[in-house]
mmCIF file of C-alpha atoms in Angstrom:
data_model
loop_
_atom_site.group_PDB
_atom_site.id
_atom_site.type_symbol
_atom_site.label_atom_id
_atom_site.label_comp_id
_atom_site.label_asym_id
_atom_site.label_seq_id
_atom_site.Cartn_x
_atom_site.Cartn_y
_atom_site.Cartn_z
ATOM 1 C CA MET S 19 76.135 106.971 156.397
ATOM 2 C CA ALA S 20 79.911 105.706 156.723
ATOM 3 C CA LYS S 21 81.079 106.105 160.456
ATOM 4 C CA THR S 22 84.515 107.129 162.021
ATOM 5 C CA ILE S 23 86.109 104.814 164.665
ATOM 6 C CA SER S 24 87.785 105.869 167.551
ATOM 7 C CA MET S 25 89.594 104.490 170.838
ATOM 8 C CA SER S 26 91.580 106.572 173.063
ATOM 9 C CA VAL S 27 92.999 106.503 176.302
ATOM 10 C CA GLY S 28 90.869 107.799 178.785
ATOM 11 C CA ARG S 29 91.162 109.196 182.396
ATOM 12 C CA VAL S 30 90.591 106.019 185.167
ATOM 13 C CA ALA S 31 87.348 106.961 186.791
ATOM 14 C CA ILE S 32 85.282 103.912 187.909
ATOM 15 C CA MET S 33 83.002 105.991 189.826
ATOM 16 C CA HIS S 34 82.109 107.837 186.739
ATOM 17 C CA ASP S 35 81.699 104.775 184.602
ATOM 18 C CA ILE S 36 79.391 102.532 187.073
ATOM 19 C CA ARG S 37 77.461 106.287 187.554
ATOM 20 C CA ALA S 38 78.160 106.283 191.290
ATOM 21 C CA GLU S 39 79.416 110.000 190.385
ATOM 22 C CA TYR S 40 77.568 112.142 187.790
ATOM 23 C CA SER S 41 79.575 114.920 185.407
ATOM 24 C CA ALA S 42 77.935 118.014 183.903
ATOM 25 C CA ASN S 43 77.371 116.380 180.431
ATOM 26 C CA VAL S 44 75.556 113.468 181.847
ATOM 27 C CA ASP S 45 71.646 113.217 181.408
ATOM 28 C CA PRO S 46 70.406 111.420 184.525
ATOM 29 C CA THR S 47 67.125 110.847 182.699
ATOM 30 C CA ARG S 48 68.988 108.546 180.063
ATOM 31 C CA THR S 49 70.908 106.389 182.748
ATOM 32 C CA HIS S 50 68.452 103.568 182.612
ATOM 33 C CA ASN S 51 69.758 103.166 179.273
ATOM 34 C CA ASN S 52 73.330 102.066 180.144
ATOM 35 C CA GLU S 53 74.573 98.608 180.420
ATOM 36 C CA ILE S 54 77.690 97.179 182.157
ATOM 37 C CA PHE S 55 78.830 94.195 180.097
ATOM 38 C CA VAL S 56 82.024 93.448 182.402
ATOM 39 C CA ASP S 57 82.477 93.737 185.637
ATOM 40 C CA ARG S 58 84.990 92.111 187.932
ATOM 41 C CA LEU S 59 85.422 94.941 190.550
ATOM 42 C CA LYS S 60 81.879 94.820 192.140
ATOM 43 C CA ALA S 61 82.686 91.867 194.638
ATOM 44 C CA PHE S 62 85.511 94.169 196.146
ATOM 45 C CA ASN S 63 83.190 97.441 196.223
ATOM 46 C CA TYR S 64 84.932 98.782 193.157
ATOM 47 C CA ASP S 65 88.552 98.822 195.171
ATOM 48 C CA ILE S 66 90.966 98.173 192.437
ATOM 49 C CA GLU S 67 93.716 97.613 194.974
ATOM 50 C CA ALA S 68 91.571 95.079 196.949
ATOM 51 C CA TYR S 69 90.782 93.353 193.149
ATOM 52 C CA THR S 70 94.434 93.410 192.509
ATOM 53 C CA ASN S 71 95.758 91.767 195.729
ATOM 54 C CA ASN S 72 93.168 89.301 195.536
ATOM 55 C CA ARG S 73 94.111 88.547 191.714
ATOM 56 C CA PHE S 74 97.729 87.822 192.442
ATOM 57 C CA GLN S 75 97.729 86.278 195.931
ATOM 58 C CA HIS S 76 98.104 83.167 194.290
ATOM 59 C CA ALA S 77 100.792 84.043 192.089
ATOM 60 C CA ILE S 78 102.406 85.379 195.184
ATOM 61 C CA ASP S 79 101.627 81.706 197.027
ATOM 62 C CA THR S 80 103.041 79.917 193.919
ATOM 63 C CA TYR S 81 106.380 82.146 194.366
ATOM 64 C CA ASN S 82 106.872 81.463 197.586
ATOM 65 C CA ALA S 83 106.164 77.974 198.010
ATOM 66 C CA LYS S 84 109.638 77.449 196.109
ATOM 67 C CA GLN S 85 111.565 79.746 198.078
ATOM 68 C CA ARG S 86 113.838 77.545 200.521
ATOM 69 C CA ARG S 87 114.920 80.770 202.475
ATOM 70 C CA GLU S 88 112.260 82.740 204.222
ATOM 71 C CA ASP S 89 114.127 85.471 203.718
ATOM 72 C CA ARG S 90 113.229 85.448 199.456
ATOM 73 C CA LYS S 91 109.600 85.059 200.061
ATOM 74 C CA LYS S 92 107.119 88.004 199.385
ATOM 75 C CA ASN S 93 104.775 88.451 202.767
ATOM 76 C CA LYS S 94 103.225 91.797 201.242
ATOM 77 C CA PRO S 95 100.136 92.193 199.446
ATOM 78 C CA TYR S 96 100.612 92.425 195.407
ATOM 79 C CA THR S 97 100.356 96.266 195.412
ATOM 80 C CA GLU S 98 102.756 96.816 198.122
ATOM 81 C CA LEU S 99 105.236 94.880 196.421
ATOM 82 C CA LEU S 100 104.423 97.120 193.046
ATOM 83 C CA ALA S 101 104.497 99.998 194.703
ATOM 84 C CA GLU S 102 107.640 99.242 196.415
ATOM 85 C CA GLU S 103 109.343 98.190 192.865
ATOM 86 C CA ASN S 104 107.565 101.950 191.338
ATOM 87 C CA ALA S 105 109.323 103.726 193.644
ATOM 88 C CA LYS S 106 112.557 101.985 192.940
ATOM 89 C CA LEU S 107 112.306 103.176 189.480
ATOM 90 C CA LEU S 108 111.117 106.439 190.024
ATOM 91 C CA ALA S 109 114.285 107.023 192.645
ATOM 92 C CA LYS S 110 116.616 105.610 189.739
ATOM 93 C CA ALA S 111 114.838 108.159 186.907
ATOM 94 C CA GLU S 112 115.533 110.959 189.493
ATOM 95 C CA TYR S 113 119.244 109.988 189.983
ATOM 96 C CA ASN S 114 119.434 109.819 186.469
ATOM 97 C CA ARG S 115 118.339 113.461 185.803
ATOM 98 C CA GLU S 116 120.352 114.901 188.699
ATOM 99 C CA HIS S 117 123.878 113.139 187.509
ATOM 100 C CA GLY S 118 123.014 113.623 183.583
ATOM 101 C CA ILE S 119 122.648 110.083 182.746
ATOM 102 C CA ASN S 120 121.055 109.710 179.471
ATOM 103 C CA THR S 121 119.606 105.979 180.258
ATOM 104 C CA SER S 122 116.249 105.945 180.182
ATOM 105 C CA VAL S 123 114.346 104.148 182.826
ATOM 106 C CA ARG S 124 111.138 102.088 182.861
ATOM 107 C CA LYS S 125 107.819 103.988 183.619
ATOM 108 C CA PRO S 126 106.092 103.022 186.965
ATOM 109 C CA THR S 127 103.470 99.909 186.651
ATOM 110 C CA LYS S 128 99.799 101.507 186.332
ATOM 111 C CA LEU S 129 97.295 99.135 188.180
ATOM 112 C CA ALA S 130 95.007 99.189 184.887
ATOM 113 C CA HIS S 131 94.111 101.685 181.856
ATOM 114 C CA GLU S 132 90.912 103.066 180.652
ATOM 115 C CA TYR S 133 90.035 103.163 177.097
ATOM 116 C CA VAL S 134 87.346 104.869 175.263
ATOM 117 C CA LEU S 135 85.789 103.529 172.059
ATOM 118 C CA GLN S 136 83.344 105.317 169.914
ATOM 119 C CA ILE S 137 81.638 105.170 166.376
ATOM 120 C CA GLY S 138 80.495 108.375 165.114
ATOM 121 C CA ASP S 139 79.800 111.741 167.063
ATOM 122 C CA LYS S 140 76.731 113.410 168.227
ATOM 123 C CA ASN S 141 76.506 114.591 164.636
ATOM 124 C CA THR S 142 76.478 110.844 162.880
ATOM 125 C CA ASN S 143 75.567 109.011 165.864
ATOM 126 C CA GLY S 144 73.968 111.004 168.571
ATOM 127 C CA ALA S 145 72.141 109.650 171.665
ATOM 128 C CA LEU S 146 69.121 111.859 170.909
ATOM 129 C CA ASP S 147 69.162 111.766 167.251
ATOM 130 C CA PRO S 148 65.981 109.718 166.153
ATOM 131 C CA ASN S 149 68.009 108.111 163.438
ATOM 132 C CA THR S 150 70.294 106.364 165.489
ATOM 133 C CA ASP S 151 69.322 102.768 166.538
ATOM 134 C CA MET S 152 70.275 102.903 170.173
ATOM 135 C CA LYS S 153 69.314 99.107 170.327
ATOM 136 C CA ALA S 154 72.120 98.007 167.782
ATOM 137 C CA ASN S 155 74.663 100.647 168.982
ATOM 138 C CA ARG S 156 74.369 98.501 172.424
ATOM 139 C CA GLU S 157 75.077 95.599 170.555
ATOM 140 C CA TYR S 158 77.489 96.507 168.679
ATOM 141 C CA ALA S 159 79.617 97.548 172.118
ATOM 142 C CA ARG S 160 78.693 94.566 173.880
ATOM 143 C CA GLN S 161 80.173 92.326 170.381
ATOM 144 C CA VAL S 162 83.386 94.313 170.289
ATOM 145 C CA VAL S 163 83.887 93.611 174.233
ATOM 146 C CA GLU S 164 83.553 90.218 173.598
ATOM 147 C CA GLU S 165 85.822 89.525 170.726
ATOM 148 C CA ILE S 166 88.386 91.677 172.711
ATOM 149 C CA GLN S 167 88.471 89.017 175.253
ATOM 150 C CA ARG S 168 88.415 86.612 173.196
ATOM 151 C CA LYS S 169 91.273 87.747 170.859
ATOM 152 C CA TYR S 170 93.627 89.567 173.873
ATOM 153 C CA PRO S 171 93.638 86.659 176.549
ATOM 154 C CA HIS S 172 96.318 89.217 178.366
ATOM 155 C CA ALA S 173 94.281 92.039 178.357
ATOM 156 C CA ASN S 174 92.343 91.539 181.174
ATOM 157 C CA ILE S 175 89.037 93.578 180.956
ATOM 158 C CA LEU S 176 88.024 94.888 185.006
ATOM 159 C CA LEU S 177 84.804 96.755 183.607
ATOM 160 C CA ALA S 178 83.008 97.391 180.419
ATOM 161 C CA THR S 179 80.642 100.006 180.746
ATOM 162 C CA TYR S 180 78.156 101.258 177.780
ATOM 163 C CA HIS S 181 76.975 105.073 177.958
ATOM 164 C CA ALA S 182 74.138 106.165 176.183
ATOM 165 C CA ASP S 183 73.182 109.064 178.394
ATOM 166 C CA GLU S 184 75.922 111.279 177.010
ATOM 167 C CA ALA S 185 75.990 113.246 173.571
ATOM 168 C CA THR S 186 77.099 109.949 172.014
ATOM 169 C CA PRO S 187 76.966 106.255 172.823
ATOM 170 C CA HIS S 188 80.249 105.200 173.615
ATOM 171 C CA LEU S 189 82.173 102.075 175.623
ATOM 172 C CA HIS S 190 84.306 102.232 178.430
ATOM 173 C CA LEU S 191 87.094 99.681 178.824
ATOM 174 C CA LEU S 192 89.158 99.309 181.928
ATOM 175 C CA ILE S 193 92.083 97.367 181.177
ATOM 176 C CA GLN S 194 94.440 95.170 183.430
ATOM 177 C CA PHE S 195 97.412 93.852 181.350
ATOM 178 C CA VAL S 196 98.761 90.752 182.699
ATOM 179 C CA GLY S 197 101.970 88.815 181.389
ATOM 180 C CA ASP S 198 102.491 84.978 182.713
ATOM 181 C CA ASP S 199 104.832 82.402 182.549
ATOM 182 C CA TYR S 200 107.837 84.350 184.269
ATOM 183 C CA LYS S 201 110.970 82.355 184.527
ATOM 184 C CA GLN S 202 111.923 84.830 187.516
ATOM 185 C CA GLY S 203 109.958 86.315 190.327
ATOM 186 C CA LEU S 204 106.026 85.927 190.633
ATOM 187 C CA PRO S 205 104.764 83.623 187.724
ATOM 188 C CA GLU S 206 102.411 86.040 187.091
ATOM 189 C CA GLN S 207 102.637 89.965 186.656
ATOM 190 C CA ILE S 208 101.019 93.402 185.697
ATOM 191 C CA SER S 209 102.944 94.453 182.564
ATOM 192 C CA MET S 210 101.528 96.060 179.712
ATOM 193 C CA SER S 211 104.844 95.295 177.461
ATOM 194 C CA LYS S 212 104.635 91.392 178.444
ATOM 195 C CA ALA S 213 100.891 90.715 178.228
ATOM 196 C CA LEU S 214 100.992 92.633 174.676
ATOM 197 C CA GLU S 215 104.006 90.806 173.504
ATOM 198 C CA GLN S 216 101.976 87.178 174.483
ATOM 199 C CA ASP S 217 98.796 88.814 172.341
ATOM 200 C CA GLY S 218 101.085 88.896 169.553
ATOM 201 C CA PHE S 219 102.258 92.596 169.704
ATOM 202 C CA GLU S 220 106.146 92.304 170.114
ATOM 203 C CA ARG S 221 108.380 95.459 171.038
ATOM 204 C CA SER S 222 110.149 97.352 168.400
ATOM 205 C CA GLN S 223 112.836 99.496 168.418
ATOM 206 C CA ASN S 224 111.422 101.847 165.758
ATOM 207 C CA ARG S 225 109.981 105.075 167.502
ATOM 208 C CA GLY S 226 106.632 105.829 167.604
ATOM 209 C CA ASN S 227 106.016 102.050 166.676
ATOM 210 C CA TYR S 228 104.900 101.036 170.067
ATOM 211 C CA ALA S 229 103.040 97.686 170.721
ATOM 212 C CA ILE S 230 100.190 99.870 172.644
ATOM 213 C CA ASN S 231 99.952 101.861 169.448
ATOM 214 C CA ARG S 232 99.677 98.495 167.100
ATOM 215 C CA PHE S 233 97.177 96.809 169.947
ATOM 216 C CA VAL S 234 95.002 99.938 169.531
ATOM 217 C CA GLU S 235 95.010 100.341 165.804
ATOM 218 C CA ASP S 236 94.290 96.596 165.514
ATOM 219 C CA ILE S 237 91.160 96.839 167.429
ATOM 220 C CA LYS S 238 90.259 99.574 165.377
ATOM 221 C CA ASP S 239 91.132 98.157 161.988
ATOM 222 C CA THR S 240 89.725 94.448 162.970
ATOM 223 C CA ILE S 241 87.232 93.865 165.614
ATOM 224 C CA MET S 242 85.369 97.502 165.412
ATOM 225 C CA THR S 243 85.276 97.976 161.437
ATOM 226 C CA ASP S 244 84.390 94.271 161.132
ATOM 227 C CA LYS S 245 81.353 94.650 163.697
ATOM 228 C CA LEU S 246 80.320 97.587 161.993
ATOM 229 C CA MET S 247 79.899 96.167 159.032
ATOM 230 C CA GLU S 248 78.294 93.002 160.845
ATOM 231 C CA ILE S 249 75.856 95.170 162.913
ATOM 232 C CA MET S 250 75.378 98.183 162.403
ATOM 233 C CA HIS S 251 75.405 97.544 158.141
ATOM 234 C CA GLU S 252 77.674 100.819 157.437
ATOM 235 C CA GLU S 253 81.240 101.326 156.329
ATOM 236 C CA ARG S 254 84.133 102.895 157.864
ATOM 237 C CA ASP S 255 84.549 106.434 157.324
ATOM 238 C CA ILE S 256 88.448 107.050 157.623
ATOM 239 C CA ILE S 257 88.417 110.811 156.933
ATOM 240 C CA GLY S 258 90.858 112.904 159.151
ATOM 241 C CA GLU S 259 92.282 109.950 160.585
ATOM 242 C CA HIS S 260 96.232 109.412 159.833
ATOM 243 C CA ARG S 261 95.641 106.890 157.440
ATOM 244 C CA LYS S 262 92.984 108.517 155.639
ATOM 245 C CA HIS S 263 94.031 107.804 152.378
ATOM 246 C CA GLU S 264 94.216 104.143 152.748
ATOM 247 C CA ALA S 265 90.542 102.435 151.907
ATOM 248 C CA THR S 266 89.074 100.192 154.948
ATOM 249 C CA ALA S 267 89.347 97.343 153.032
ATOM 250 C CA ILE S 268 93.127 97.763 152.391
ATOM 251 C CA PHE S 269 94.164 98.221 156.320
ATOM 252 C CA ARG S 270 91.980 95.338 157.198
ATOM 253 C CA GLU S 271 93.918 93.166 154.825
ATOM 254 C CA LYS S 272 97.036 94.257 156.254
ATOM 255 C CA ALA S 273 95.839 93.668 159.773
ATOM 256 C CA ARG S 274 95.286 90.335 158.929
ATOM 257 C CA ALA S 275 98.541 89.682 156.970
ATOM 258 C CA GLU S 276 100.103 91.093 160.098
ATOM 259 C CA GLU S 277 98.193 88.449 162.379
ATOM 260 C CA LYS S 278 99.250 85.894 160.284
ATOM 261 C CA HIS S 279 102.646 86.481 159.982
ATOM 262 C CA LEU S 280 102.530 86.506 163.750
ATOM 263 C CA LYS S 281 101.181 83.332 163.999
ATOM 264 C CA GLU S 282 103.880 81.988 161.535
ATOM 265 C CA VAL S 283 106.859 83.198 163.715
ATOM 266 C CA GLY S 284 104.927 81.570 166.587
ATOM 267 C CA ALA S 285 104.962 78.592 164.973
ATOM 268 C CA PHE S 286 108.426 78.847 164.171
ATOM 269 C CA GLN S 287 109.681 79.562 167.679
ATOM 270 C CA MET S 288 107.373 77.006 168.955
ATOM 271 C CA GLN S 289 108.848 74.046 166.551
ATOM 272 C CA LYS S 290 112.710 75.522 167.308
ATOM 273 C CA LEU S 291 111.970 75.314 171.040
ATOM 274 C CA GLN S 292 110.642 71.467 170.276
ATOM 275 C CA VAL S 293 113.821 70.873 168.351
ATOM 276 C CA ALA S 294 116.039 72.546 171.283
ATOM 277 C CA ARG S 295 114.343 69.934 173.888
#
């Protein structure tokens, strides 16, 4: 039987993800079936700010080492620097609203974003359904995580947890988008737009065609769809999705064509850079 595929934005809830806290829909007697595939936060007692400050201290040190003037050095933890930058953005947005200035301001930067990935639902892939292959489900989730880490190196997975103690098995991904090779400021910074651009999803001026949307669709159309066939030996059911009139094979081919195009563009830009040098 074919299964649907979904990847939706979730609420960052680390304690829920690692089952330090239980919500009403969780069956504690089945929690032993859960698994944590990636955990970069345990060493920091699941304090995402502590992890982030440790992660970016090298970038701060590298930046400071290049400054000749003491007043230009950044002598605060990364999260404090980010909080100050976010406060300026919020203040600017408020100023624009108060003065009727119709100019958009970049949204404050989040430390991380959480996504929930799932195949099927409780009727087609229920955790208590005797026809559901939980071992295959878990292996599917594991390989999806591994492929995402490989394919999108700037989408840094902080925590990847597989839940089998709710109605339908699913995967939580806590991602910190990190851009690098900055020419100004810290050489490495948290930035969804920069990270996605470096992973092949350039910004678009077309409304709704946001890089993050294309990132999510690429995961669904390639990694999640391919692994569904490879591990679960099932086709993707696209009924009810916004591209329901297209066959799975068609938009997988479209995704591969886009990936090829991005590689060609990257190679061309690299060639131009070498000529310029």
